[in-house]
PDB file of C-alpha atoms and ligand atoms in Angstrom:
ATOM      1  CA  MET A   1      -4.100  17.047 -12.416  1.00 90.00           C
ATOM      2  CA  TYR A   2      -3.792  13.730 -10.608  1.00 95.00           C
ATOM      3  CA  LYS A   3      -4.188  10.983 -13.159  1.00 97.00           C
ATOM      4  CA  THR A   4      -1.986   8.242 -11.766  1.00 98.00           C
ATOM      5  CA  ILE A   5      -2.429   7.658  -8.066  1.00 98.00           C
ATOM      6  CA  LEU A   6      -0.444   5.182  -6.002  1.00 98.00           C
ATOM      7  CA  VAL A   7      -2.175   3.831  -2.896  1.00 98.00           C
ATOM      8  CA  PRO A   8       0.159   1.662  -0.800  1.00 98.00           C
ATOM      9  CA  ILE A   9      -1.777  -0.770   1.374  1.00 98.00           C
ATOM     10  CA  ASP A  10      -0.523  -2.473   4.533  1.00 97.00           C
ATOM     11  CA  LEU A  11      -2.474  -5.741   4.363  1.00 96.00           C
ATOM     12  CA  SER A  12      -2.087  -6.315   8.100  1.00 94.00           C
ATOM     13  CA  GLU A  13      -3.950  -3.098   8.943  1.00 91.00           C
ATOM     14  CA  ASP A  14      -7.554  -2.964   7.736  1.00 89.00           C
ATOM     15  CA  ASN A  15      -8.350   0.133   9.754  1.00 88.00           C
ATOM     16  CA  MET A  16      -5.552   2.079   8.138  1.00 88.00           C
ATOM     17  CA  SER A  17      -6.765   1.105   4.662  1.00 92.00           C
ATOM     18  CA  ARG A  18     -10.329   2.065   5.519  1.00 93.00           C
ATOM     19  CA  LEU A  19      -9.144   5.527   6.456  1.00 94.00           C
ATOM     20  CA  VAL A  20      -8.009   6.339   2.928  1.00 97.00           C
ATOM     21  CA  ILE A  21     -11.135   5.056   1.116  1.00 97.00           C
ATOM     22  CA  PRO A  22     -13.156   8.308   0.873  1.00 97.00           C
ATOM     23  CA  HIS A  23     -10.083  10.260  -0.175  1.00 97.00           C
ATOM     24  CA  VAL A  24      -9.101   7.834  -2.905  1.00 98.00           C
ATOM     25  CA  GLU A  25     -12.695   7.708  -4.165  1.00 97.00           C
ATOM     26  CA  HIS A  26     -12.810  11.509  -4.221  1.00 96.00           C
ATOM     27  CA  PHE A  27      -9.701  11.856  -6.369  1.00 95.00           C
ATOM     28  CA  ALA A  28     -10.700   8.992  -8.631  1.00 95.00           C
ATOM     29  CA  LYS A  29     -14.019  10.686  -9.318  1.00 92.00           C
ATOM     30  CA  GLN A  30     -12.614  14.187  -9.793  1.00 89.00           C
ATOM     31  CA  GLU A  31      -9.880  13.221 -12.152  1.00 85.00           C
ATOM     32  CA  ASP A  32     -10.867   9.901 -13.751  1.00 90.00           C
ATOM     33  CA  ALA A  33      -7.582   8.740 -12.358  1.00 96.00           C
ATOM     34  CA  HIS A  34      -6.030   5.312 -12.473  1.00 98.00           C
ATOM     35  CA  ILE A  35      -5.585   3.912  -8.992  1.00 98.00           C
ATOM     36  CA  HIS A  36      -2.612   1.623  -8.384  1.00 98.00           C
ATOM     37  CA  PHE A  37      -2.794  -0.355  -5.159  1.00 98.00           C
ATOM     38  CA  LEU A  38       0.471  -1.800  -3.896  1.00 98.00           C
ATOM     39  CA  ALA A  39       1.033  -4.168  -0.975  1.00 98.00           C
ATOM     40  CA  VAL A  40       4.587  -4.877   0.141  1.00 98.00           C
ATOM     41  CA  LEU A  41       5.428  -8.107   1.968  1.00 96.00           C
ATOM     42  CA  PRO A  42       8.452  -8.553   4.183  1.00 91.00           C
ATOM     43  CA  PRO A  43      11.127 -10.824   2.695  1.00 87.00           C
ATOM     44  CA  LEU A  44      10.914 -14.407   3.887  1.00 77.00           C
ATOM     45  CA  SER A  45      14.398 -14.109   5.338  1.00 72.00           C
ATOM     46  CA  SER A  46      13.059 -11.685   7.940  1.00 70.00           C
ATOM     47  CA  PHE A  47      11.174 -14.605   9.539  1.00 64.00           C
ATOM     48  CA  TYR A  48      14.189 -16.871   9.882  1.00 60.00           C
ATOM     49  CA  GLY A  49      15.487 -17.138  13.376  1.00 58.00           C
ATOM     50  CA  MET A  50      12.118 -16.348  14.897  1.00 57.00           C
ATOM     51  CA  GLY A  51      11.844 -20.036  15.633  1.00 57.00           C
ATOM     52  CA  SER A  52       8.139 -20.297  14.962  1.00 60.00           C
ATOM     53  CA  LEU A  53       8.369 -22.773  12.087  1.00 61.00           C
ATOM     54  CA  PRO A  54      11.053 -25.105  10.771  1.00 63.00           C
ATOM     55  CA  VAL A  55      12.513 -23.724   7.559  1.00 61.00           C
ATOM     56  CA  GLY A  56      10.815 -26.272   5.285  1.00 65.00           C
ATOM     57  CA  HIS A  57       7.394 -25.160   6.497  1.00 67.00           C
ATOM     58  CA  TYR A  58       7.530 -21.648   5.207  1.00 69.00           C
ATOM     59  CA  PRO A  59       5.215 -20.968   2.278  1.00 75.00           C
ATOM     60  CA  SER A  60       6.915 -20.412  -1.050  1.00 84.00           C
ATOM     61  CA  GLU A  61       7.430 -16.872  -2.226  1.00 86.00           C
ATOM     62  CA  LYS A  62       5.002 -17.584  -5.059  1.00 90.00           C
ATOM     63  CA  ASP A  63       2.258 -18.696  -2.645  1.00 92.00           C
ATOM     64  CA  ARG A  64       2.779 -15.683  -0.453  1.00 93.00           C
ATOM     65  CA  LEU A  65       2.547 -13.337  -3.419  1.00 95.00           C
ATOM     66  CA  ARG A  66      -0.576 -15.068  -4.722  1.00 96.00           C
ATOM     67  CA  HIS A  67      -2.218 -14.944  -1.302  1.00 96.00           C
ATOM     68  CA  ALA A  68      -1.295 -11.285  -0.849  1.00 97.00           C
ATOM     69  CA  GLU A  69      -2.630 -10.403  -4.272  1.00 98.00           C
ATOM     70  CA  GLU A  70      -5.968 -11.992  -3.390  1.00 97.00           C
ATOM     71  CA  GLY A  71      -6.020 -10.012  -0.149  1.00 97.00           C
ATOM     72  CA  LEU A  72      -5.171  -6.815  -1.980  1.00 98.00           C
ATOM     73  CA  ARG A  73      -7.938  -7.399  -4.528  1.00 98.00           C
ATOM     74  CA  GLN A  74     -10.396  -7.766  -1.660  1.00 97.00           C
ATOM     75  CA  VAL A  75      -9.228  -4.488  -0.154  1.00 97.00           C
ATOM     76  CA  ALA A  76      -9.458  -2.818  -3.566  1.00 97.00           C
ATOM     77  CA  ALA A  77     -13.012  -4.131  -3.955  1.00 97.00           C
ATOM     78  CA  SER A  78     -14.032  -2.256  -0.794  1.00 96.00           C
ATOM     79  CA  PHE A  79     -13.299   0.987  -2.651  1.00 97.00           C
ATOM     80  CA  ASN A  80     -16.019   2.259  -4.941  1.00 97.00           C
ATOM     81  CA  LEU A  81     -13.954   2.625  -8.104  1.00 97.00           C
ATOM     82  CA  PRO A  82     -14.426   1.776 -11.785  1.00 96.00           C
ATOM     83  CA  GLU A  83     -12.821  -1.626 -12.319  1.00 95.00           C
ATOM     84  CA  ASP A  84     -10.982  -0.670 -15.482  1.00 96.00           C
ATOM     85  CA  ARG A  85      -9.083   1.997 -13.580  1.00 96.00           C
ATOM     86  CA  VAL A  86      -7.940  -0.203 -10.719  1.00 98.00           C
ATOM     87  CA  HIS A  87      -4.547  -1.921 -10.721  1.00 98.00           C
ATOM     88  CA  CYS A  88      -3.181  -4.172  -8.006  1.00 98.00           C
ATOM     89  CA  SER A  89       0.357  -5.318  -7.442  1.00 98.00           C
ATOM     90  CA  VAL A  90       2.377  -6.918  -4.705  1.00 98.00           C
ATOM     91  CA  ALA A  91       6.089  -6.750  -4.034  1.00 97.00           C
ATOM     92  CA  ILE A  92       8.555  -8.074  -1.511  1.00 96.00           C
ATOM     93  CA  GLY A  93      11.023  -5.935   0.383  1.00 96.00           C
ATOM     94  CA  ALA A  94      11.127  -2.806   2.480  1.00 97.00           C
ATOM     95  CA  PRO A  95       7.787  -0.994   2.069  1.00 98.00           C
ATOM     96  CA  ARG A  96       9.375   2.446   1.649  1.00 98.00           C
ATOM     97  CA  ASP A  97      11.764   1.267  -1.093  1.00 98.00           C
ATOM     98  CA  ARG A  98       9.147  -0.654  -3.041  1.00 98.00           C
ATOM     99  CA  ILE A  99       6.615   2.171  -2.753  1.00 98.00           C
ATOM    100  CA  LEU A 100       9.100   4.766  -4.023  1.00 98.00           C
ATOM    101  CA  GLU A 101      10.202   2.449  -6.856  1.00 98.00           C
ATOM    102  CA  GLN A 102       6.642   1.771  -7.924  1.00 98.00           C
ATOM    103  CA  ALA A 103       5.855   5.486  -7.822  1.00 98.00           C
ATOM    104  CA  GLN A 104       8.714   6.055 -10.272  1.00 98.00           C
ATOM    105  CA  SER A 105       7.868   3.179 -12.557  1.00 98.00           C
ATOM    106  CA  ILE A 106       4.205   4.153 -13.011  1.00 98.00           C
ATOM    107  CA  ALA A 107       5.083   7.880 -12.938  1.00 98.00           C
ATOM    108  CA  ALA A 108       2.616   8.469 -10.112  1.00 98.00           C
ATOM    109  CA  ASP A 109       1.571  12.071  -9.707  1.00 97.00           C
ATOM    110  CA  LEU A 110       0.047  11.486  -6.283  1.00 98.00           C
ATOM    111  CA  ILE A 111       0.650   9.002  -3.471  1.00 98.00           C
ATOM    112  CA  ILE A 112      -2.035   8.595  -0.817  1.00 98.00           C
ATOM    113  CA  VAL A 113      -0.991   7.080   2.529  1.00 98.00           C
ATOM    114  CA  ALA A 114      -2.409   6.927   6.027  1.00 96.00           C
ATOM    115  CA  SER A 115      -0.223   8.717   8.567  1.00 95.00           C
ATOM    116  CA  HIS A 116       0.181   5.718  10.879  1.00 91.00           C
ATOM    117  CA  ARG A 117      -1.687   2.818  12.441  1.00 88.00           C
ATOM    118  CA  PRO A 118      -4.724   4.268  14.223  1.00 81.00           C
ATOM    119  CA  ASP A 119      -4.011   2.305  17.401  1.00 79.00           C
ATOM    120  CA  ILE A 120      -0.483   3.639  17.707  1.00 73.00           C
ATOM    121  CA  THR A 121      -0.637   7.163  19.065  1.00 69.00           C
ATOM    122  CA  THR A 122       3.040   7.674  19.844  1.00 70.00           C
ATOM    123  CA  TYR A 123       4.002   8.680  16.320  1.00 71.00           C
ATOM    124  CA  LEU A 124       2.456  11.452  14.285  1.00 86.00           C
ATOM    125  CA  LEU A 125       3.850   9.893  11.164  1.00 93.00           C
ATOM    126  CA  GLY A 126       4.668   6.201  10.801  1.00 93.00           C
ATOM    127  CA  SER A 127       8.090   5.272   9.481  1.00 94.00           C
ATOM    128  CA  THR A 128       6.872   4.263   6.028  1.00 97.00           C
ATOM    129  CA  ALA A 129       4.684   7.341   5.669  1.00 97.00           C
ATOM    130  CA  ALA A 130       7.586   9.538   6.817  1.00 97.00           C
ATOM    131  CA  SER A 131      10.002   8.058   4.262  1.00 98.00           C
ATOM    132  CA  VAL A 132       7.484   8.421   1.473  1.00 98.00           C
ATOM    133  CA  VAL A 133       6.831  12.065   2.374  1.00 98.00           C
ATOM    134  CA  ARG A 134      10.557  12.727   2.538  1.00 98.00           C
ATOM    135  CA  HIS A 135      11.715  10.970  -0.616  1.00 98.00           C
ATOM    136  CA  ALA A 136       8.821  10.935  -3.071  1.00 98.00           C
ATOM    137  CA  THR A 137       9.180  13.126  -6.140  1.00 98.00           C
ATOM    138  CA  SER A 138       5.400  13.448  -6.495  1.00 98.00           C
ATOM    139  CA  ALA A 139       2.764  15.010  -4.267  1.00 98.00           C
ATOM    140  CA  VAL A 140       1.890  12.944  -1.202  1.00 98.00           C
ATOM    141  CA  LEU A 141      -1.450  13.099   0.570  1.00 98.00           C
ATOM    142  CA  VAL A 142      -1.215  11.971   4.190  1.00 97.00           C
ATOM    143  CA  ILE A 143      -4.533  10.972   5.736  1.00 96.00           C
ATOM    144  CA  ARG A 144      -4.995  11.291   9.502  1.00 90.00           C
TER     145      ARG A 144
HETATM  146  P1  LIG B   1       3.039   2.552  11.244  1.00 87.43           P
HETATM  147  O1  LIG B   1       4.523   2.713  11.461  1.00 87.43           O
HETATM  148  O2  LIG B   1       2.155   3.164  12.299  1.00 87.43           O
HETATM  149  O3  LIG B   1       2.634   1.133  10.870  1.00 87.43           O
HETATM  150  P2  LIG B   1       3.380   3.203   8.501  1.00 87.43           P
HETATM  151  O4  LIG B   1       4.208   4.393   8.185  1.00 87.43           O
HETATM  152  O5  LIG B   1       3.987   1.853   8.369  1.00 87.43           O
HETATM  153  O6  LIG B   1       2.738   3.414   9.942  1.00 87.43           O
HETATM  154  O7  LIG B   1       2.086   3.190   7.580  1.00 87.43           O
HETATM  155  C1  LIG B   1       1.598   4.343   6.952  1.00 87.43           C
HETATM  156  C2  LIG B   1       1.195   4.028   5.526  1.00 87.43           C
HETATM  157  O8  LIG B   1       2.328   3.462   4.858  1.00 87.43           O
HETATM  158  C3  LIG B   1       0.106   2.985   5.340  1.00 87.43           C
HETATM  159  O9  LIG B   1      -1.190   3.577   5.397  1.00 87.43           O
HETATM  160  C4  LIG B   1       0.386   2.488   3.948  1.00 87.43           C
HETATM  161  O10 LIG B   1      -0.103   3.401   2.993  1.00 87.43           O
HETATM  162  C5  LIG B   1       1.895   2.514   3.903  1.00 87.43           C
HETATM  163  N1  LIG B   1       2.445   1.196   4.247  1.00 87.43           N
HETATM  164  C6  LIG B   1       2.967   0.779   5.421  1.00 87.43           C
HETATM  165  N2  LIG B   1       3.369  -0.498   5.358  1.00 87.43           N
HETATM  166  C7  LIG B   1       3.096  -0.925   4.088  1.00 87.43           C
HETATM  167  C8  LIG B   1       3.262  -2.160   3.365  1.00 87.43           C
HETATM  168  N3  LIG B   1       3.802  -3.238   3.937  1.00 87.43           N
HETATM  169  N4  LIG B   1       2.854  -2.215   2.075  1.00 87.43           N
HETATM  170  C9  LIG B   1       2.319  -1.133   1.477  1.00 87.43           C
HETATM  171  N5  LIG B   1       2.129   0.047   2.100  1.00 87.43           N
HETATM  172  C10 LIG B   1       2.506   0.163   3.384  1.00 87.43           C
END
């Protein structure tokens, strides 16, 4: 039933990614599904004005994407999944938009997200998770 599963990963939150591991492995095993990991980076422009680095010192978009892809591959490797069914991609933009776009473009039939950062107890559902639940056209599994 679930053959194409999108697993969005926030690279800054290892604990959140760890939370979804057993669930992703379960579905991958049950259904021989393809697992698509996606990490979304904030646009470089969102750092401007923070004053931490002069403009010329920001890494290029290409370097950031390459670095993020390496990070994502490491996260993916911590899941026990058959390599030929694992796909990794990185994108830049608003996480909710990129996640929903990717879900459409791979025709995902399931999206698996963590509900929110484990150390933040104020929200039952983080803002990205909430948008995905609200707008996705596929099933969404929210892990708490
Ligand atoms: P919080 O607001 O507590 O950080 P989020 O709603 O952002 O919670 O995170 C919930 C889930 O949304 C994460 O487990 C992940 O699946 C997805 N997500 C959040 N940020 C990103 C991101 N930058 N790239 C990919 N997925 C993300």
